[in-house]
XYZ file of C-alpha atoms in Angstrom:
662
model
C 19.927 -36.112 65.845
C 22.537 -38.718 64.980
C 21.193 -39.175 61.460
C 21.240 -35.386 61.034
C 24.957 -35.244 61.949
C 25.705 -38.071 59.547
C 23.934 -36.192 56.765
C 25.856 -32.990 57.509
C 29.217 -34.748 57.418
C 28.218 -36.597 54.262
C 27.583 -33.226 52.564
C 30.925 -31.922 53.866
C 32.748 -34.938 52.452
C 31.123 -34.579 49.041
C 31.943 -30.843 48.921
C 35.511 -31.469 50.016
C 36.056 -34.166 47.415
C 34.623 -31.986 44.651
C 37.147 -29.236 45.471
C 40.211 -31.459 45.422
C 41.999 -33.246 42.644
C 40.599 -36.668 41.856
C 43.137 -39.325 42.871
C 43.189 -42.341 40.622
C 43.087 -45.637 42.448
C 46.152 -46.914 40.657
C 48.126 -43.638 40.491
C 50.875 -44.776 42.865
C 51.317 -47.937 40.854
C 51.454 -45.894 37.673
C 54.247 -43.885 39.259
C 56.432 -46.970 39.223
C 56.762 -46.339 35.497
C 57.668 -42.718 36.127
C 60.185 -43.031 38.942
C 63.187 -40.875 39.726
C 65.876 -41.177 37.067
C 69.031 -42.591 38.629
C 72.561 -41.744 37.644
C 72.961 -44.827 35.509
C 76.208 -45.886 37.203
C 76.830 -49.533 36.495
C 77.586 -50.990 39.943
C 76.552 -54.357 41.286
C 74.398 -54.339 44.418
C 75.938 -57.635 45.516
C 79.106 -55.940 46.830
C 79.707 -57.009 50.448
C 80.013 -54.252 53.081
C 83.335 -55.528 54.544
C 84.912 -55.321 51.100
C 83.559 -51.796 50.699
C 85.069 -50.679 54.000
C 88.456 -52.111 52.994
C 88.205 -50.380 49.621
C 87.245 -47.134 51.387
C 90.301 -47.257 53.666
C 92.586 -48.012 50.705
C 91.082 -45.111 48.767
C 91.857 -42.704 51.625
C 95.540 -43.690 51.379
C 95.741 -42.942 47.646
C 98.266 -40.132 47.098
C 96.981 -38.922 43.726
C 94.086 -36.551 44.458
C 92.251 -37.180 41.184
C 92.409 -40.961 41.558
C 91.405 -40.732 45.232
C 88.476 -38.500 44.293
C 87.291 -40.952 41.636
C 87.559 -43.924 44.020
C 85.713 -42.113 46.816
C 82.873 -41.185 44.458
C 82.610 -44.807 43.353
C 82.703 -46.202 46.897
C 80.243 -43.609 48.162
C 77.746 -44.700 45.525
C 78.311 -48.352 46.471
C 77.478 -47.566 50.112
C 74.307 -45.835 48.861
C 73.280 -48.937 46.914
C 74.125 -51.140 49.909
C 71.851 -48.925 52.093
C 74.649 -48.240 54.601
C 73.560 -44.739 55.544
C 76.378 -43.927 57.984
C 79.192 -44.966 55.633
C 77.459 -43.381 52.660
C 77.157 -39.979 54.330
C 80.764 -40.146 55.568
C 82.286 -41.212 52.239
C 80.043 -38.801 50.320
C 81.330 -35.867 52.415
C 84.941 -37.035 51.945
C 84.417 -37.192 48.170
C 82.717 -33.784 48.045
C 85.363 -32.008 50.157
C 88.112 -33.452 47.973
C 86.284 -32.544 44.755
C 85.901 -28.957 45.992
C 89.588 -28.741 46.927
C 90.752 -29.943 43.489
C 88.050 -27.841 41.756
C 86.320 -30.854 40.218
C 82.847 -29.389 39.573
C 81.584 -32.587 38.000
C 82.633 -34.565 41.097
C 80.883 -32.088 43.411
C 77.709 -32.365 41.337
C 77.875 -36.171 41.479
C 77.976 -36.121 45.299
C 74.948 -33.807 45.353
C 73.099 -36.179 43.021
C 73.839 -39.142 45.298
C 72.741 -37.152 48.350
C 69.479 -36.238 46.640
C 68.867 -39.897 45.814
C 69.576 -40.837 49.420
C 67.104 -38.311 50.852
C 64.484 -39.238 48.258
C 64.731 -42.883 49.382
C 63.847 -41.835 52.951
C 61.036 -39.455 51.844
C 62.975 -36.301 52.745
C 61.549 -34.476 49.740
C 62.784 -30.994 50.659
C 66.401 -32.156 51.111
C 66.257 -34.316 47.995
C 64.878 -31.429 45.951
C 67.545 -29.079 47.334
C 70.445 -31.333 46.303
C 68.940 -32.194 42.922
C 68.696 -28.455 42.319
C 72.330 -27.842 43.318
C 73.561 -30.721 41.139
C 71.605 -29.727 38.042
C 72.834 -26.119 38.201
C 76.453 -27.292 38.239
C 75.845 -29.618 35.292
C 74.064 -26.783 33.442
C 77.074 -24.487 33.972
C 79.276 -27.297 32.634
C 77.049 -27.394 29.505
C 76.127 -30.983 30.358
C 72.530 -30.579 29.206
C 71.813 -34.308 29.292
C 72.519 -34.699 33.010
C 70.959 -31.334 33.850
C 67.812 -32.427 31.993
C 67.703 -35.769 33.859
C 67.927 -33.965 37.201
C 65.255 -31.436 36.246
C 63.012 -34.375 35.373
C 63.649 -35.846 38.846
C 62.704 -32.530 40.433
C 59.548 -32.351 38.317
C 58.471 -35.854 39.378
C 58.994 -34.922 43.035
C 56.887 -31.782 42.572
C 54.170 -33.864 40.944
C 54.235 -36.366 43.807
C 53.472 -33.632 46.360
C 50.804 -32.221 44.004
C 52.701 -29.089 43.081
C 51.344 -29.505 39.568
C 52.110 -26.025 38.256
C 55.703 -26.184 39.470
C 56.090 -29.708 38.092
C 54.765 -28.630 34.701
C 57.245 -25.726 34.465
C 60.185 -27.889 35.578
C 59.232 -30.665 33.136
C 59.073 -28.183 30.260
C 62.561 -26.920 31.212
C 63.812 -30.516 31.184
C 62.266 -31.116 27.743
C 63.932 -27.961 26.369
C 67.329 -29.454 27.317
C 66.640 -33.053 26.273
C 64.814 -32.485 22.976
C 67.825 -31.176 20.980
C 69.780 -34.222 22.219
C 67.141 -36.694 20.912
C 67.044 -38.405 24.302
C 63.832 -40.228 23.414
C 63.589 -42.413 26.523
C 63.872 -39.431 28.883
C 61.488 -37.435 26.683
C 58.992 -40.279 27.044
C 59.316 -40.079 30.847
C 58.875 -36.288 30.748
C 55.715 -36.498 28.607
C 54.414 -39.318 30.791
C 54.868 -37.030 33.815
C 52.914 -34.266 32.055
C 50.190 -36.782 31.244
C 49.878 -37.688 34.932
C 49.806 -33.991 35.901
C 46.956 -33.145 33.533
C 45.090 -36.309 34.497
C 45.218 -35.119 38.133
C 44.095 -31.640 37.049
C 41.205 -33.285 35.153
C 42.374 -31.757 31.871
C 41.937 -35.085 30.107
C 42.443 -33.754 26.577
C 45.925 -32.492 27.421
C 46.693 -35.671 29.359
C 45.955 -37.785 26.260
C 47.993 -35.358 24.110
C 51.124 -35.806 26.257
C 50.634 -39.566 26.516
C 50.455 -39.658 22.698
C 53.746 -37.721 22.626
C 55.143 -40.313 25.009
C 54.053 -43.089 22.633
C 55.895 -41.376 19.767
C 59.090 -41.166 21.824
C 58.772 -44.821 22.885
C 58.675 -45.835 19.234
C 61.597 -43.545 18.350
C 63.657 -44.980 21.202
C 62.659 -48.550 20.350
C 61.697 -49.143 24.018
C 58.519 -51.010 23.189
C 58.418 -52.605 26.646
C 56.973 -49.283 27.900
C 53.926 -49.467 25.590
C 51.665 -51.508 27.936
C 52.468 -49.110 30.779
C 51.541 -45.951 28.882
C 48.417 -47.624 27.456
C 47.468 -48.380 31.054
C 47.938 -44.686 31.896
C 45.775 -43.643 28.938
C 43.125 -46.123 30.067
C 43.125 -44.453 33.484
C 42.592 -41.055 31.851
C 39.507 -42.325 30.034
C 38.388 -44.065 33.243
C 38.614 -40.789 35.176
C 36.748 -39.078 32.320
C 33.956 -41.655 32.772
C 34.635 -43.032 29.286
C 34.813 -46.593 30.579
C 34.453 -48.331 27.208
C 37.517 -46.521 25.865
C 39.354 -47.318 29.103
C 38.638 -51.043 28.716
C 39.946 -50.927 25.128
C 43.296 -49.509 26.291
C 43.598 -52.009 29.132
C 42.892 -54.845 26.669
C 45.402 -53.384 24.238
C 48.087 -53.469 26.940
C 47.152 -56.998 28.054
C 47.203 -58.342 24.484
C 50.470 -56.662 23.501
C 52.613 -59.471 24.893
C 51.412 -63.004 25.559
C 54.045 -63.434 28.253
C 53.274 -60.238 30.178
C 51.958 -62.265 33.116
C 55.370 -63.895 33.532
C 57.605 -61.046 32.363
C 55.921 -58.244 34.351
C 53.427 -59.695 36.871
C 53.163 -56.352 38.686
C 51.942 -54.598 35.526
C 49.727 -57.574 34.645
C 48.001 -57.399 38.043
C 47.535 -53.657 37.655
C 45.960 -54.065 34.185
C 43.474 -56.786 35.066
C 42.507 -54.889 38.225
C 41.981 -51.643 36.254
C 40.029 -53.443 33.533
C 37.763 -55.163 36.061
C 37.179 -51.848 37.850
C 36.232 -50.122 34.568
C 33.825 -52.962 33.710
C 32.312 -52.615 37.193
C 31.447 -48.992 36.355
C 29.825 -50.245 33.133
C 27.691 -52.642 35.258
C 29.350 -55.514 33.381
C 30.204 -57.785 36.310
C 30.728 -61.001 34.368
C 34.105 -62.497 35.305
C 35.411 -59.397 37.096
C 35.347 -61.017 40.546
C 37.859 -63.619 39.284
C 40.003 -60.831 37.794
C 39.991 -58.879 41.075
C 41.001 -62.005 42.973
C 43.749 -62.879 40.441
C 45.230 -59.369 40.763
C 44.975 -59.577 44.556
C 46.740 -62.956 44.621
C 49.653 -61.694 42.458
C 50.088 -58.564 44.544
C 50.132 -60.514 47.788
C 52.758 -62.870 46.354
C 54.870 -59.875 45.289
C 54.235 -58.153 48.655
C 52.820 -55.087 46.869
C 50.866 -53.726 49.822
C 49.817 -50.579 47.993
C 48.350 -52.719 45.205
C 46.689 -55.026 47.750
C 44.865 -52.126 49.397
C 43.701 -50.870 45.968
C 42.385 -54.341 45.115
C 40.547 -54.582 48.389
C 38.890 -51.219 47.824
C 37.806 -52.344 44.346
C 36.390 -55.544 45.836
C 34.560 -53.430 48.410
C 32.972 -51.472 45.537
C 32.131 -54.756 43.805
C 30.325 -56.263 46.781
C 28.550 -52.984 47.484
C 27.281 -53.130 43.869
C 26.149 -56.729 44.589
C 24.297 -55.482 47.713
C 26.592 -57.603 49.927
C 27.301 -54.814 52.412
C 28.970 -57.037 55.021
C 31.681 -58.312 52.668
C 32.091 -54.818 51.196
C 32.750 -53.326 54.621
C 35.105 -56.199 55.465
C 37.293 -55.478 52.419
C 37.250 -51.717 53.125
C 38.403 -52.333 56.726
C 41.235 -54.592 55.464
C 42.304 -51.889 53.005
C 42.231 -49.302 55.788
C 44.436 -51.477 58.005
C 47.079 -51.971 55.305
C 47.002 -48.289 54.376
C 47.438 -47.257 58.025
C 50.358 -49.650 58.523
C 52.143 -48.567 55.312
C 51.275 -44.856 55.819
C 49.506 -44.846 52.467
C 47.347 -41.770 52.948
C 45.735 -42.067 49.532
C 44.199 -45.494 50.180
C 43.533 -44.608 53.799
C 41.405 -41.650 52.704
C 39.620 -43.783 50.100
C 38.794 -46.480 52.661
C 37.554 -43.907 55.209
C 35.386 -42.304 52.565
C 33.898 -45.687 51.671
C 33.271 -46.631 55.313
C 31.682 -43.260 56.129
C 29.099 -43.964 53.433
C 28.668 -47.717 53.992
C 28.717 -47.977 57.819
C 25.838 -45.786 58.872
C 26.395 -46.255 62.611
C 30.040 -45.097 62.452
C 29.713 -42.566 59.637
C 30.509 -39.622 61.917
C 33.660 -41.285 63.269
C 34.985 -42.157 59.823
C 34.087 -38.710 58.471
C 35.997 -36.943 61.242
C 39.015 -39.196 60.733
C 38.849 -38.540 56.984
C 38.852 -34.784 57.478
C 41.718 -34.932 60.030
C 43.966 -36.975 57.725
C 43.041 -34.892 54.681
C 43.858 -31.644 56.503
C 47.123 -33.101 57.769
C 48.063 -34.244 54.272
C 47.284 -30.835 52.793
C 49.353 -29.081 55.455
C 52.296 -31.407 54.833
C 52.111 -30.944 51.065
C 51.767 -27.186 51.492
C 54.843 -27.140 53.757
C 56.915 -29.104 51.251
C 55.719 -26.914 48.369
C 56.730 -23.833 50.344
C 60.185 -25.342 50.920
C 60.506 -26.035 47.195
C 59.460 -22.450 46.491
C 62.063 -21.123 48.950
C 64.751 -23.213 47.274
C 63.753 -21.775 43.894
C 63.632 -18.264 45.374
C 67.095 -18.593 46.904
C 68.334 -19.918 43.583
C 66.809 -16.938 41.787
C 68.497 -14.607 44.273
C 71.811 -16.349 43.624
C 71.279 -16.020 39.875
C 70.395 -12.314 40.269
C 73.525 -11.691 42.346
C 75.633 -13.550 39.799
C 74.117 -11.489 36.998
C 74.813 -8.287 38.968
C 78.459 -9.254 39.409
C 78.669 -10.202 35.738
C 77.207 -6.822 34.787
C 79.807 -5.137 36.977
C 82.597 -7.073 35.296
C 81.149 -6.137 31.902
C 81.029 -2.434 32.854
C 84.641 -2.470 34.052
C 85.669 -4.245 30.867
C 83.833 -1.688 28.734
C 85.483 1.238 30.555
C 88.937 -0.347 30.175
C 88.313 -1.047 26.526
C 87.092 2.534 25.975
C 90.263 3.999 27.528
C 92.389 1.682 25.396
C 90.481 2.665 22.250
C 90.964 6.373 23.049
C 94.742 5.897 23.192
C 94.654 3.915 19.964
C 92.518 6.617 18.344
C 94.916 9.383 19.402
C 97.784 7.399 17.934
C 95.898 6.915 14.666
C 94.994 10.616 14.491
C 98.603 11.612 14.998
C 99.721 9.273 12.228
C 96.877 10.348 10.001
C 97.835 14.018 10.095
C 101.132 13.226 8.439
C 99.254 11.561 5.577
C 96.632 14.251 5.055
C 98.770 16.376 2.707
C 99.459 13.423 0.435
C 95.791 12.434 0.504
C 94.772 16.013 -0.316
C 97.097 16.067 -3.305
C 95.675 12.778 -4.541
C 92.174 14.151 -4.080
C 92.934 17.227 -6.173
C 94.364 15.076 -8.932
C 91.315 12.825 -8.796
C 89.004 15.867 -9.005
C 90.776 17.087 -12.120
C 90.427 13.665 -13.728
C 86.741 13.632 -12.795
C 86.218 17.037 -14.437
C 87.916 15.769 -17.586
C 85.625 12.746 -17.613
C 82.574 15.003 -17.246
C 83.727 17.169 -20.125
C 84.298 14.104 -22.261
C 80.851 12.759 -21.399
C 79.333 16.104 -22.400
C 81.014 15.942 -25.795
C 79.806 12.368 -26.255
C 76.245 13.408 -25.377
C 76.382 16.305 -27.853
C 77.555 13.947 -30.608
C 74.772 11.538 -29.680
C 72.178 14.324 -29.973
C 73.571 15.310 -33.388
C 73.356 11.687 -34.516
C 69.740 11.464 -33.385
C 68.944 14.683 -35.312
C 70.611 13.259 -38.427
C 68.645 10.030 -38.205
C 65.437 12.002 -37.681
C 66.135 14.038 -40.837
C 66.905 10.895 -42.801
C 63.633 9.366 -41.715
C 61.690 12.513 -42.543
C 63.383 13.577 -45.758
C 64.427 10.220 -47.158
C 62.158 7.446 -45.978
C 58.933 9.447 -45.672
C 59.553 11.199 -48.994
C 60.154 7.913 -50.762
C 57.072 6.346 -49.212
C 54.959 9.354 -50.234
C 56.170 9.126 -53.813
C 55.517 5.402 -53.982
C 52.027 5.856 -52.525
C 51.147 8.484 -55.219
C 52.504 6.251 -57.977
C 50.581 3.241 -56.741
C 47.380 5.308 -56.458
C 47.734 6.383 -60.100
C 48.247 2.808 -61.259
C 45.569 1.349 -58.978
C 42.979 1.138 -61.830
C 45.380 -0.208 -64.493
C 45.967 -3.941 -64.937
C 48.135 -4.307 -68.024
C 51.548 -5.980 -68.086
C 53.444 -2.732 -68.049
C 51.544 -1.586 -64.937
C 52.170 -4.885 -63.205
C 55.871 -4.550 -63.957
C 55.981 -1.041 -62.557
C 54.042 -2.117 -59.475
C 56.606 -4.854 -58.881
C 59.361 -2.242 -59.094
C 57.506 -0.064 -56.599
C 57.073 -3.022 -54.236
C 60.820 -3.647 -54.552
C 61.300 -0.001 -53.632
C 59.127 -0.451 -50.543
C 61.293 -3.418 -49.545
C 64.407 -1.264 -49.935
C 62.818 1.421 -47.774
C 61.922 -1.208 -45.131
C 65.534 -2.409 -45.125
C 66.691 1.182 -44.713
C 64.315 1.630 -41.755
C 65.676 -1.606 -40.207
C 69.255 -0.357 -40.531
C 68.370 3.029 -39.047
C 66.495 1.324 -36.203
C 69.474 -0.947 -35.564
C 71.850 2.036 -35.411
C 69.459 3.922 -33.164
C 69.191 0.949 -30.800
C 72.963 0.654 -30.520
C 73.479 4.309 -29.844
C 70.785 4.840 -27.173
C 71.638 2.815 -24.101
C 69.454 4.749 -21.678
C 68.260 3.191 -18.398
C 64.499 3.275 -18.000
C 62.503 2.647 -14.837
C 60.441 -0.443 -15.745
C 57.623 0.427 -13.324
C 57.185 3.839 -14.940
C 57.271 2.250 -18.387
C 54.414 -0.130 -17.493
C 52.373 2.565 -15.767
C 52.705 4.932 -18.744
C 51.644 2.220 -21.178
C 48.604 1.158 -19.107
C 47.592 4.753 -18.442
C 47.320 5.270 -22.207
C 44.635 2.578 -22.280
C 42.574 4.148 -19.492
C 40.497 6.285 -21.876
C 39.108 3.068 -23.417
C 38.908 0.757 -20.390
C 39.735 0.874 -16.654
C 43.162 -0.771 -16.279
C 44.793 -1.208 -12.854
C 48.440 -2.116 -12.170
C 48.931 -3.983 -8.868
C 52.418 -4.641 -7.394
C 51.974 -5.785 -3.756
C 55.710 -5.981 -3.084
C 58.773 -4.085 -4.261
C 60.577 -5.596 -7.256
C 64.205 -4.783 -8.075
C 63.919 -4.642 -11.856
C 67.623 -3.821 -12.244
C 68.461 -7.340 -11.036
C 66.184 -8.964 -13.653
C 67.487 -9.750 -17.142
C 66.502 -7.346 -19.908
C 65.223 -10.262 -22.005
C 62.724 -11.193 -19.283
C 61.596 -7.596 -18.811
C 60.980 -6.884 -22.481
C 59.062 -10.140 -23.010
C 56.886 -9.436 -19.966
C 56.219 -5.960 -21.307
C 55.226 -7.340 -24.734
C 52.989 -10.021 -23.188
C 51.162 -7.369 -21.132
C 50.944 -5.171 -24.220
C 49.546 -8.024 -26.348
C 47.073 -9.147 -23.691
C 45.800 -5.601 -23.133
C 45.332 -5.109 -26.878
C 43.316 -8.349 -27.083
C 41.124 -7.213 -24.176
C 40.397 -3.899 -25.886
C 39.631 -5.528 -29.246
C 37.680 -8.668 -28.366
C 36.497 -8.943 -24.759
C 34.003 -6.075 -24.351
C 35.383 -5.791 -20.802
C 34.876 -2.787 -18.544
C 37.823 -3.429 -16.245
C 41.202 -5.163 -16.367
C 43.839 -5.824 -13.707
C 47.553 -6.486 -14.149
C 49.174 -8.136 -11.103
C 52.972 -8.454 -10.866
C 54.312 -10.172 -7.752
C 57.669 -11.619 -6.699
C 57.354 -14.877 -4.719
C 60.750 -16.117 -3.486
C 62.675 -16.780 -6.747
C 59.580 -16.653 -8.991
C 57.984 -13.712 -10.791
C 54.211 -14.042 -11.156
C 52.249 -12.032 -13.764
C 48.454 -12.235 -13.870
C 46.248 -10.333 -16.358
C 42.498 -10.418 -15.631
C 39.439 -8.926 -17.308
C 35.677 -9.087 -16.714
C 34.803 -9.561 -20.378
C 32.910 -12.176 -22.379
C 35.682 -14.761 -22.536
C 36.405 -17.260 -25.321
C 36.807 -20.987 -25.958
C 40.269 -21.970 -24.719
C 39.966 -25.394 -26.429
C 39.878 -23.743 -29.834
C 43.088 -24.503 -31.724
C 43.110 -21.623 -34.221
C 44.106 -18.847 -31.860
C 44.726 -15.370 -33.146
C 48.198 -13.953 -33.682
C 48.040 -12.165 -30.327
C 47.696 -15.291 -28.187
C 50.301 -17.096 -30.294
C 52.744 -14.249 -29.619
C 52.021 -14.484 -25.904
C 52.740 -18.235 -25.929
C 55.941 -17.804 -27.930
C 57.221 -15.070 -25.626
C 56.469 -17.135 -22.509
C 58.465 -20.011 -24.000
C 61.365 -17.640 -24.766
C 61.745 -16.865 -21.058
C 60.910 -20.446 -19.945
C 57.777 -19.364 -18.157
C 54.738 -21.434 -17.175
C 51.703 -19.993 -18.938
C 48.063 -20.785 -18.238
C 44.947 -19.251 -19.792
C 41.475 -19.673 -18.289
C 38.353 -18.093 -19.738
C 34.638 -18.148 -19.068
C 31.543 -16.034 -18.813
C 33.061 -14.075 -15.911
C 36.157 -13.074 -17.851
C 39.631 -14.238 -18.852
C 42.756 -14.763 -16.748
C 46.253 -15.104 -18.181
C 48.809 -16.325 -15.623
C 52.553 -16.460 -16.177
C 55.196 -17.684 -13.719
C 58.864 -17.057 -14.533
C 61.775 -18.604 -12.617
C 64.354 -15.885 -11.963
C 68.060 -16.601 -11.995
C 69.855 -16.238 -8.654
């Protein structure tokens, strides 16, 4: 019957542990690298209490309120550092009342900060959290984001310590949002370290490593390299909890080898590292030398009076001797750890020792199991109570914020109504003044309309003259140029079979006549170009040209985004048009393609043109290109474009990129 009960409670313990967050053996010691951020006031702790009391009495007699307020704040903090609770609370209240009376918001916030630190020292988490919250809101309203961020980080660490991981994560992220723009790298390291601990507890090891890596980056940016061994220790614990013991050992070694003098400079961290390394090696069944490491860590921690570390060491030694099948010594170390944990109210190690004893001491398994469950339930209730208090503080704060926003909205509405009434009076005044100006404005408008009509009439006359000029040029081309060309063609046909000197002479004269006609055409073209400045939609121009090729080959124009052609230089537009024209002509003549695509796209300040076909292609390494490709290259150079031509069995692609002027 007894063995049956032991088995039942063993199952209960295993189930309970699987449903709760895994607590790392060295988590409390890790927290010493992630402690509450203090105010940073530079005050010596060696100040004697009698001197402080004298200074306090002198400060009360100071007539200037601002100076008295400053002195009281300073003395209050000194009493806090001296651990004189009665005088601290008295002087803190004096300083706060005075700061409120002289409307010194920063002074009020400072007293709240000191109060929060005081309550945190005595494990009054709810009160500490309350005053941290009040202080950080004042600093936030004062736009002091640095101090507000520091206090939010304190609140986040407190939430993490009572296992309110979701709340701690949100608060930490809020702290980071304030500290990141300020490049406060040391505080950002602490914030990311806190997130790493949170995700390690939640067994999200990938995220834990991610935030520890962020912390490493901030350590390097801040130049605070003394924190590197600590964060490597934390990363080793993540891999340890993830059962990746080899990786854990590597990080512990990395931390131990970072500084040869770490044993002297930071014996607490050194003891933690060799203990963690030995524990990881124990899980790897590599027991060589680890007993000496456990004992070395235990010796250092006893010398430093680190009772939490001593109990951890003893539990590790219990695991070691259990692995060595020395049950008596294992139980002895577990009982010692339990005694220290009970005396120091270290529930974490107390639970670990009870768990170990319930499994190792078969005769007392039921007793240890019951005690384990009682303490675990009590701890959960306490943490739940504190979390609820934190939630109420946040809720009351949200209510305060909502009420403030409501009052602000009311002020805004009143302001809008007042402004509207004022604007109505101003508008009536403007309307009254405007009426007296309407007649003059109307007269000016009539005069302007008459001028506009005259301009329209003038433009009509100009257009009529332009049409007459076009008709004249057309007649000249038809009657003069075409007639001359026809006559020359007939004469040349007649003389085509003759090859005597007289015929050659006449042919030369006719050729000279053709040159004269060409010069006449050039002059007419030049005049026509000057006299016809008509705006043309460039898109329509391209579409009309490509549509004329559609009876020979399928040609598609693709413009994925809108292009303001009016803002592009005419020289660029005409060269692009000619390049497309030349490329399309080459496709029709030489490629035997069935389809071609013209892509025109504006990318930032660049204009990209791409002409593709699915034809036979050609050798791009050939130097003797035809006149068409040479024209394309010349035109691309004229507009300082980057041209590339690729060709193969799947077709040819001509790409042009033109930098547009801003």
